[in-house]
CSV table of C-alpha atoms and ligand atoms in Angstrom, one decimal:
chain,number,residue,atom,x,y,z
A,1,MET,CA,0.1,0.1,-0.1
A,2,GLU,CA,1.2,3.5,-0.7
A,3,ASN,CA,2.2,5.9,2.5
A,4,ILE,CA,-0.8,7.9,1.8
A,5,GLU,CA,-3.3,5.2,1.7
A,6,ARG,CA,-1.9,3.6,4.9
A,7,VAL,CA,-2.0,7.0,6.7
A,8,PHE,CA,-5.6,7.4,5.3
A,9,SER,CA,-6.7,4.1,6.7
A,10,ARG,CA,-4.9,4.9,10.2
A,11,ILE,CA,-7.0,8.0,10.2
A,12,GLU,CA,-10.0,5.9,9.8
A,13,GLU,CA,-9.3,3.8,12.7
A,14,ASN,CA,-8.5,6.7,14.9
A,15,ARG,CA,-12.1,7.9,14.3
A,16,GLU,CA,-13.4,7.1,17.7
A,17,ASP,CA,-10.4,8.2,19.6
A,18,MET,CA,-10.7,11.5,17.7
A,19,ILE,CA,-14.5,11.7,19.0
A,20,ALA,CA,-13.0,10.9,22.5
A,21,LEU,CA,-10.8,13.9,22.3
A,22,GLN,CA,-13.6,16.1,21.2
A,23,GLU,CA,-15.7,15.0,24.1
A,24,LEU,CA,-12.8,15.2,26.7
A,25,LEU,CA,-12.1,19.2,25.2
A,26,THR,CA,-15.8,20.0,25.0
A,27,GLY,CA,-16.1,19.2,28.9
A,28,ILE,CA,-13.6,21.9,29.9
A,29,PRO,CA,-15.1,25.3,29.0
A,30,ALA,CA,-12.1,27.5,28.0
A,31,ILE,CA,-13.8,31.0,28.3
A,32,ALA,CA,-12.0,34.2,28.4
A,33,PRO,CA,-12.0,36.6,31.5
A,34,GLN,CA,-13.9,39.3,29.7
A,35,SER,CA,-16.8,36.9,29.5
A,36,GLU,CA,-16.6,35.8,33.4
A,37,GLY,CA,-14.6,32.5,32.1
A,38,LYS,CA,-11.6,31.1,33.8
A,39,GLY,CA,-9.3,31.0,30.7
A,40,GLU,CA,-7.8,28.3,28.8
A,41,TRP,CA,-5.2,26.5,31.4
A,42,GLU,CA,-7.3,23.4,32.5
A,43,LYS,CA,-8.0,22.6,28.8
A,44,ALA,CA,-4.5,23.2,27.8
A,45,GLU,CA,-3.3,20.8,30.3
A,46,ALA,CA,-5.6,18.1,29.1
A,47,LEU,CA,-4.6,18.7,25.6
A,48,THR,CA,-0.8,18.1,26.6
A,49,THR,CA,-1.6,15.2,28.5
A,50,TRP,CA,-3.3,13.7,25.5
A,51,LEU,CA,-0.5,14.7,23.1
A,52,LYS,CA,2.1,13.2,25.3
A,53,LYS,CA,0.0,9.9,25.4
A,54,LEU,CA,0.0,9.9,21.7
A,55,GLY,CA,3.9,10.2,21.5
A,56,VAL,CA,3.9,13.9,20.7
A,57,THR,CA,6.4,14.8,23.3
A,58,ASN,CA,8.2,18.0,22.1
A,59,ILE,CA,6.0,20.5,23.5
A,60,ASN,CA,6.6,24.1,24.3
A,61,MET,CA,4.3,26.0,26.2
A,62,ILE,CA,4.5,29.9,25.9
A,63,ASN,CA,2.3,31.7,28.6
A,64,ALA,CA,1.0,35.1,28.6
A,65,LEU,CA,0.7,36.4,32.2
A,66,ASP,CA,-3.1,37.5,33.0
A,67,ASP,CA,-4.1,37.8,36.4
A,68,ARG,CA,-7.6,38.0,35.6
A,69,VAL,CA,-7.7,34.2,35.4
A,70,PRO,CA,-7.0,31.7,38.3
A,71,ALA,CA,-3.9,30.4,36.8
A,72,GLY,CA,-2.6,33.8,36.4
A,73,LYS,CA,-1.6,32.9,32.6
A,74,ARG,CA,-3.0,32.3,29.1
A,75,PRO,CA,-1.2,29.2,27.4
A,76,ASN,CA,-0.1,29.0,23.9
A,77,ILE,CA,1.2,25.3,23.1
A,78,ILE,CA,3.7,24.5,20.2
A,79,ALA,CA,4.1,20.6,19.5
A,80,THR,CA,7.0,20.1,17.1
A,81,ILE,CA,7.5,17.1,15.0
A,82,PRO,CA,10.7,16.9,13.1
A,83,GLY,CA,10.3,16.5,9.1
A,84,GLU,CA,12.6,15.1,6.5
A,85,ASP,CA,13.2,18.7,5.7
A,86,GLU,CA,13.8,20.7,8.5
A,87,THR,CA,14.6,23.9,7.1
A,88,ARG,CA,10.6,24.6,6.5
A,89,ASN,CA,7.8,24.5,9.1
A,90,PHE,CA,4.1,23.6,8.2
A,91,TRP,CA,2.1,25.2,10.7
A,92,ILE,CA,-1.4,24.6,11.7
A,93,MET,CA,-2.7,27.1,14.1
A,94,THR,CA,-6.0,26.3,16.0
A,95,HIS,CA,-7.4,27.7,19.1
A,96,ILE,CA,-8.3,26.5,22.4
A,97,ASP,CA,-10.7,28.8,23.6
A,98,VAL,CA,-14.5,28.9,23.1
A,99,VAL,CA,-17.3,31.6,23.1
A,100,PRO,CA,-19.9,31.4,26.1
A,101,PRO,CA,-22.8,29.4,25.3
A,102,GLY,CA,-25.2,32.1,25.4
A,103,GLU,CA,-28.7,31.6,26.0
A,104,LEU,CA,-29.1,28.1,27.6
A,105,SER,CA,-32.7,27.5,26.9
A,106,LEU,CA,-31.8,27.6,23.1
A,107,TRP,CA,-29.6,24.6,23.5
A,108,ASN,CA,-31.2,21.2,23.2
A,109,SER,CA,-28.4,19.5,25.6
A,110,ASP,CA,-25.8,20.9,28.0
A,111,PRO,CA,-23.4,22.8,25.8
A,112,PHE,CA,-20.4,21.5,27.9
A,113,LYS,CA,-21.3,17.9,27.5
A,114,MET,CA,-20.8,16.6,24.2
A,115,THR,CA,-23.5,14.6,22.5
A,116,ARG,CA,-23.6,12.6,19.3
A,117,GLU,CA,-26.4,12.4,16.8
A,118,ASN,CA,-26.7,11.0,13.2
A,119,GLY,CA,-22.8,11.7,12.3
A,120,LYS,CA,-22.7,14.9,14.1
A,121,LEU,CA,-21.1,15.9,17.6
A,122,ILE,CA,-22.9,18.7,19.4
A,123,GLY,CA,-21.5,21.0,22.1
A,124,ARG,CA,-19.7,24.6,22.5
A,125,GLY,CA,-16.5,24.5,20.7
A,126,VAL,CA,-16.9,21.1,18.6
A,127,GLU,CA,-16.7,23.1,15.3
A,128,ASP,CA,-14.9,26.4,16.4
A,129,ASN,CA,-12.1,25.4,16.9
A,130,GLN,CA,-12.0,21.7,18.0
A,131,GLN,CA,-12.8,20.1,14.8
A,132,SER,CA,-9.6,21.5,13.1
A,133,LEU,CA,-7.7,21.1,16.5
A,134,VAL,CA,-8.4,17.3,16.6
A,135,ALA,CA,-8.1,16.9,13.0
A,136,SER,CA,-4.5,18.4,13.4
A,137,VAL,CA,-3.4,16.3,16.0
A,138,TYR,CA,-4.5,12.8,14.5
A,139,ALA,CA,-3.2,14.1,11.1
A,140,VAL,CA,0.3,14.0,12.7
A,141,THR,CA,-0.2,10.9,15.1
A,142,SER,CA,-1.5,8.7,12.3
A,143,ILE,CA,1.7,9.6,10.3
A,144,LEU,CA,3.8,8.5,13.4
A,145,GLN,CA,1.8,5.5,14.1
A,146,GLU,CA,2.7,4.2,10.6
A,147,GLY,CA,6.2,4.8,11.2
A,148,LEU,CA,6.7,7.7,8.8
A,149,LYS,CA,7.9,11.4,8.9
A,150,PRO,CA,6.3,14.3,7.6
A,151,LYS,CA,8.2,16.1,4.7
A,152,TYR,CA,8.6,19.4,6.3
A,153,THR,CA,8.8,19.7,10.1
A,154,VAL,CA,5.0,20.1,11.6
A,155,LYS,CA,4.5,22.5,14.1
A,156,LEU,CA,1.0,22.1,15.7
A,157,MET,CA,0.1,25.5,17.4
A,158,PHE,CA,-2.6,25.7,20.0
A,159,VAL,CA,-3.2,29.4,21.0
A,160,SER,CA,-5.4,31.3,23.6
A,161,ASP,CA,-7.5,34.2,23.4
A,162,GLU,CA,-8.6,34.1,19.8
A,163,GLU,CA,-12.3,34.8,20.6
A,164,THR,CA,-11.4,38.3,22.4
A,165,GLY,CA,-8.8,39.8,20.3
A,166,SER,CA,-5.8,37.8,20.6
A,167,ASP,CA,-3.6,40.0,22.8
A,168,PHE,CA,-2.8,36.8,25.0
A,169,GLY,CA,-2.5,34.4,21.9
A,170,ILE,CA,-1.1,35.0,18.4
A,171,LYS,CA,-0.4,38.6,18.9
A,172,PHE,CA,1.4,38.0,22.0
A,173,LEU,CA,3.5,35.5,20.1
A,174,LEU,CA,4.4,37.6,17.3
A,175,ASP,CA,5.3,40.5,19.5
A,176,ASN,CA,7.6,38.7,21.6
A,177,TYR,CA,8.9,35.4,19.8
A,178,ASP,CA,10.6,34.6,16.4
A,179,LEU,CA,8.6,31.6,15.7
A,180,PHE,CA,7.9,32.0,11.8
A,181,LYS,CA,10.2,32.0,8.6
A,182,LYS,CA,9.1,33.6,5.5
A,183,GLU,CA,9.2,30.1,3.7
A,184,ASP,CA,6.9,28.3,6.2
A,185,LEU,CA,3.6,27.2,5.2
A,186,ILE,CA,0.9,28.4,7.7
A,187,LEU,CA,-2.6,26.9,7.9
A,188,VAL,CA,-5.3,28.4,10.0
A,189,PRO,CA,-8.2,26.1,9.9
A,190,ASP,CA,-10.8,28.4,11.4
A,191,GLY,CA,-13.1,29.6,8.6
A,192,GLY,CA,-14.6,28.0,5.3
A,193,ARG,CA,-17.5,26.5,3.8
A,194,SER,CA,-19.9,23.4,3.9
A,195,ASP,CA,-18.7,22.2,0.6
A,196,GLY,CA,-14.6,22.6,1.6
A,197,THR,CA,-14.0,24.8,-1.5
A,198,LEU,CA,-13.3,28.2,0.2
A,199,VAL,CA,-9.3,28.6,0.4
A,200,GLU,CA,-9.2,32.1,2.1
A,201,VAL,CA,-5.8,34.2,0.9
A,202,ALA,CA,-6.9,37.6,1.6
A,203,GLU,CA,-9.3,40.0,3.3
A,204,LYS,CA,-10.6,43.2,2.6
A,205,SER,CA,-9.0,46.1,4.9
A,206,ILE,CA,-11.3,46.9,7.6
A,207,LEU,CA,-11.9,50.8,8.5
A,208,TRP,CA,-14.7,51.6,11.3
A,209,LEU,CA,-15.3,55.2,11.7
A,210,LYS,CA,-17.0,57.5,14.1
A,211,PHE,CA,-18.6,60.9,13.1
A,212,ARG,CA,-19.5,63.4,15.5
A,213,THR,CA,-21.1,66.5,13.9
A,214,THR,CA,-21.3,69.4,16.2
A,215,GLY,CA,-24.0,72.3,15.4
A,216,LYS,CA,-26.2,74.5,17.5
A,217,GLN,CA,-29.3,73.2,19.4
A,218,CYS,CA,-32.5,75.6,19.6
A,219,HIS,CA,-36.1,75.1,19.7
A,220,ALA,CA,-37.7,73.5,16.5
A,221,SER,CA,-40.1,76.1,16.2
A,222,MET,CA,-37.1,78.7,15.6
A,223,PRO,CA,-34.8,76.8,13.2
A,224,HIS,CA,-33.0,79.8,12.1
A,225,LEU,CA,-31.5,80.5,15.6
A,226,GLY,CA,-29.8,77.0,15.6
A,227,ILE,CA,-27.7,74.9,13.3
A,228,ASN,CA,-29.0,71.3,12.7
A,229,ALA,CA,-26.4,69.0,13.2
A,230,PHE,CA,-28.6,65.8,12.1
A,231,VAL,CA,-29.6,67.5,8.7
A,232,ALA,CA,-25.8,68.1,8.0
A,233,ALA,CA,-24.8,64.7,9.2
A,234,SER,CA,-27.4,63.3,6.9
A,235,LYS,CA,-25.9,64.8,3.6
A,236,LEU,CA,-22.5,63.5,4.8
A,237,VAL,CA,-24.2,60.2,5.0
A,238,LEU,CA,-25.4,60.2,1.6
A,239,LYS,CA,-21.7,61.4,0.5
A,240,LEU,CA,-20.0,58.6,2.3
A,241,ASN,CA,-22.5,56.0,1.0
A,242,GLY,CA,-21.6,56.8,-2.6
A,243,LEU,CA,-17.7,56.4,-2.0
A,244,ASN,CA,-18.0,52.8,-3.9
A,245,GLU,CA,-18.4,55.0,-7.1
A,246,GLU,CA,-14.9,56.6,-6.7
A,247,PHE,CA,-13.0,53.7,-5.2
A,248,ASN,CA,-14.6,51.4,-7.8
A,249,ARG,CA,-11.9,48.7,-8.4
A,250,LYS,CA,-12.9,45.2,-8.6
A,251,ASN,CA,-11.1,42.3,-7.7
A,252,GLU,CA,-13.0,38.8,-8.4
A,253,ILE,CA,-11.6,36.7,-5.7
A,254,PHE,CA,-13.6,38.5,-3.2
A,255,ASP,CA,-17.5,38.4,-2.6
A,256,PRO,CA,-18.5,40.9,-3.4
A,257,PRO,CA,-15.7,41.7,-5.8
A,258,TYR,CA,-15.7,45.6,-4.6
A,259,SER,CA,-15.0,47.8,-1.6
A,260,THR,CA,-18.3,48.6,0.6
A,261,PHE,CA,-19.0,51.7,2.4
A,262,CYS,CA,-21.8,51.5,4.8
A,263,PRO,CA,-23.2,54.0,7.2
A,264,THR,CA,-24.3,51.7,10.1
A,265,LYS,CA,-25.0,52.7,13.6
A,266,LYS,CA,-26.7,56.1,15.0
A,267,GLU,CA,-26.6,57.5,18.2
A,268,ASN,CA,-29.5,59.1,19.9
A,269,ASN,CA,-29.7,62.6,19.5
A,270,VAL,CA,-32.4,64.9,21.3
A,271,PRO,CA,-34.9,63.0,23.4
A,272,ASN,CA,-37.6,65.1,22.4
A,273,ILE,CA,-39.3,66.1,19.2
A,274,ASN,CA,-39.4,69.8,19.3
A,275,SER,CA,-35.6,70.6,19.7
A,276,ILE,CA,-33.1,70.9,16.8
A,277,PRO,CA,-30.3,68.7,17.7
A,278,GLY,CA,-27.0,70.4,18.3
A,279,GLU,CA,-25.1,67.1,17.9
A,280,ASP,CA,-25.1,64.0,15.7
A,281,ILE,CA,-23.1,60.8,15.9
A,282,PHE,CA,-23.2,58.0,13.4
A,283,TYR,CA,-20.6,55.5,12.3
A,284,LEU,CA,-19.4,54.1,8.8
A,285,ASP,CA,-18.2,50.3,8.2
A,286,CYS,CA,-15.9,50.1,5.4
A,287,ARG,CA,-14.6,46.9,3.7
A,288,ILE,CA,-11.9,48.0,1.4
A,289,LEU,CA,-10.1,45.9,-1.5
A,290,PRO,CA,-6.0,45.8,-0.2
A,291,SER,CA,-5.1,47.3,-3.3
A,292,TYR,CA,-6.2,50.7,-2.0
A,293,ASP,CA,-3.9,52.5,0.5
A,294,LEU,CA,-6.4,53.5,3.4
A,295,ASP,CA,-4.7,56.7,3.7
A,296,ASP,CA,-6.0,58.0,0.7
A,297,VAL,CA,-9.6,56.8,1.6
A,298,MET,CA,-9.2,58.9,4.8
A,299,LYS,CA,-8.1,61.9,2.9
A,300,ARG,CA,-11.0,61.8,0.7
A,301,ILE,CA,-13.4,61.2,3.6
A,302,GLY,CA,-11.7,64.2,5.3
A,303,GLU,CA,-12.7,66.3,2.2
A,304,LEU,CA,-16.4,65.1,2.2
A,305,ALA,CA,-16.5,66.2,5.7
A,306,GLY,CA,-14.9,69.5,4.9
A,307,GLU,CA,-17.6,70.1,2.5
A,308,VAL,CA,-20.4,69.6,4.7
A,309,GLU,CA,-18.8,71.9,7.3
A,310,LYS,CA,-18.6,74.5,4.8
A,311,GLU,CA,-21.8,74.2,3.4
A,312,TYR,CA,-23.9,73.9,6.9
A,313,GLY,CA,-21.6,75.7,9.2
A,314,VAL,CA,-21.2,72.6,11.5
A,315,SER,CA,-17.9,70.9,12.6
A,316,VAL,CA,-17.1,67.4,11.9
A,317,GLU,CA,-15.1,65.1,13.9
A,318,ILE,CA,-13.7,61.9,12.7
A,319,GLU,CA,-12.5,59.2,15.0
A,320,THR,CA,-11.1,55.9,13.7
A,321,ILE,CA,-12.7,53.0,15.9
A,322,GLN,CA,-10.8,50.2,14.0
A,323,ARG,CA,-8.3,50.3,11.2
A,324,GLU,CA,-6.8,46.8,10.0
A,325,SER,CA,-5.3,46.0,6.7
A,326,SER,CA,-3.0,42.8,5.8
A,327,PRO,CA,-1.3,42.1,2.1
A,328,PRO,CA,-3.1,39.0,0.5
A,329,THR,CA,-1.2,35.5,0.5
A,330,PRO,CA,-0.2,35.0,-3.4
A,331,GLU,CA,-2.8,32.8,-5.1
A,332,ASP,CA,-0.1,30.4,-6.3
A,333,SER,CA,1.8,30.3,-3.0
A,334,LYS,CA,3.2,26.6,-2.0
A,335,LEU,CA,0.4,25.9,0.6
A,336,VAL,CA,-2.5,27.2,-1.5
A,337,LYS,CA,-1.4,24.7,-4.3
A,338,SER,CA,-0.9,21.9,-1.8
A,339,LEU,CA,-4.4,22.5,-0.3
A,340,ILE,CA,-6.1,22.7,-3.7
A,341,ARG,CA,-4.3,19.2,-4.3
A,342,ALA,CA,-5.2,17.6,-1.1
A,343,ILE,CA,-8.8,18.7,-1.1
A,344,LYS,CA,-9.4,17.3,-4.6
A,345,LEU,CA,-7.9,14.1,-3.4
A,346,VAL,CA,-9.9,13.8,-0.1
A,347,TYR,CA,-13.3,15.5,-1.2
A,348,ALA,CA,-13.2,15.5,-4.8
A,349,VAL,CA,-14.3,19.0,-5.1
A,350,ASP,CA,-12.3,22.0,-6.8
A,351,ALA,CA,-11.3,24.4,-4.3
A,352,ARG,CA,-10.1,27.9,-5.2
A,353,PRO,CA,-8.4,30.9,-3.7
A,354,ARG,CA,-10.8,33.5,-2.4
A,355,GLY,CA,-10.9,36.5,-0.5
A,356,ILE,CA,-13.2,37.6,2.2
A,357,GLY,CA,-14.9,40.5,4.3
A,358,GLY,CA,-12.3,40.6,6.9
A,359,GLY,CA,-11.6,39.7,10.7
A,360,THR,CA,-9.9,36.4,10.7
A,361,VAL,CA,-7.1,35.7,12.9
A,362,GLY,CA,-5.1,35.1,9.8
A,363,ALA,CA,-4.8,38.6,9.2
A,364,HIS,CA,-2.3,39.3,12.2
A,365,LEU,CA,0.1,36.9,10.3
A,366,ARG,CA,-0.2,38.2,7.1
A,367,LYS,CA,0.5,41.7,8.4
A,368,ARG,CA,3.8,40.6,9.6
A,369,GLY,CA,4.5,39.4,6.0
A,370,PHE,CA,3.8,35.5,6.8
A,371,ASP,CA,1.8,33.8,3.9
A,372,THR,CA,-1.3,32.5,5.5
A,373,VAL,CA,-4.3,30.4,4.4
A,374,VAL,CA,-7.5,29.8,6.2
A,375,TRP,CA,-9.5,26.8,5.3
A,376,SER,CA,-11.7,24.1,6.5
A,377,LYS,CA,-15.0,22.2,5.7
A,378,ILE,CA,-17.3,23.4,8.1
A,379,GLU,CA,-21.0,23.8,8.6
A,380,GLU,CA,-20.5,27.5,10.0
A,381,THR,CA,-22.4,26.8,13.3
A,382,ALA,CA,-19.7,28.5,15.5
A,383,HIS,CA,-20.9,30.7,18.4
A,384,MET,CA,-24.4,29.4,17.6
A,385,PRO,CA,-26.5,27.2,20.2
A,386,ASN,CA,-26.4,23.8,19.4
A,387,GLU,CA,-23.2,24.1,17.7
A,388,TYR,CA,-22.1,21.0,15.9
A,389,CYS,CA,-19.2,19.4,14.0
A,390,ILE,CA,-19.8,16.5,11.3
A,391,VAL,CA,-17.7,13.8,12.2
A,392,ASP,CA,-17.0,13.2,8.6
A,393,ASN,CA,-15.7,16.9,8.0
A,394,MET,CA,-13.3,16.4,11.2
A,395,VAL,CA,-12.0,13.1,9.5
A,396,GLY,CA,-11.8,14.3,6.0
A,397,ASP,CA,-9.9,17.3,7.0
A,398,CYS,CA,-7.6,15.3,9.1
A,399,LYS,CA,-6.6,13.6,5.9
A,400,VAL,CA,-6.0,16.8,4.0
A,401,MET,CA,-3.6,17.9,6.5
A,402,ALA,CA,-2.0,14.7,6.6
A,403,GLU,CA,-1.8,14.7,2.7
A,404,ILE,CA,0.1,18.1,3.2
A,405,MET,CA,2.4,16.9,5.8
A,406,LEU,CA,3.4,13.9,3.9
A,407,ARG,CA,3.8,15.4,0.3
A,408,GLY,CA,4.8,19.0,1.3
B,501,ZN,ZN1,-12.5,30.3,15.8
């Protein structure tokens, strides 16, 4: 039998063990202190013990200090499995933490007691991100059990704090350690589609802005004595809403393939109907193709605000709430090609590189110049009540990871 076939049948034999690891991990809630949780320590210890039992013994634990949790630290685990070619690493990064269960009455079972039903596992965290975490563990384990060696050195990375900003997880690691090399392959299996064809290589830049328009409050029966901030702001809303006509480039890897500029949230102004509002606050959500320089966008927005200031005699203050951009991973990079090959072999579908609207953890790595690909075959039940994982997806994703570990 060919090596890959041996590994695939070994993975099938490990199916029940994978489910057992899911059950163990689901039973230990790893919730951030911001959500009144105790952090990831206990779950990380259980995972480490399991890895050692499987013969994965080269484990490095990097802790970020955090006195809000009982352990006083947030764990980040790196397990290293040497490959034939040690000059390059194949990283698979998953996260240990989970979001709170939310409204318990919406769950059909205890969120922290995994249940099984028609090929599905149900519980908080089973899909986000344990499906991929367990798949990565058993991809490398199955290779070792067959007495084989991965092509490149495999680094399984299990991080904390993905759900609440990554300050104690991947951002902490990137700020304080030199872990990655430019030529490394980095897979973040924490996003994707139910058919497994979405290989995410790029994100739109995110720009969230707050606009405070100041005029002059007065009685609504005497509008000439005041300056209506709401009216001026409304004019600005319409100008901003038309920005996509100016910044109108297209890139078909994204859906939609153009930049979006959406006025969204609006704060209350005056509580009563008979006052002219002297202040108005609204927000803008922009998702901009990475080929645009955000400074150019900001400059144009500043000009539009200036036009409204002039026309209405108001002042407009613009505050940046969030600004994120990261360079795309090339569509022909090594990991993209390997993934497309492995997905075809395992799932018999043609995957392709795509861009998304923004906000995944992969951007932290891309921002530092490391090519990163986000992929998994998921049902997208993350953060929902009755979150579930399809066992066949977990096993299939495990095979995709193992194929890349073996063949590079
Ligand atoms: Zn996740």
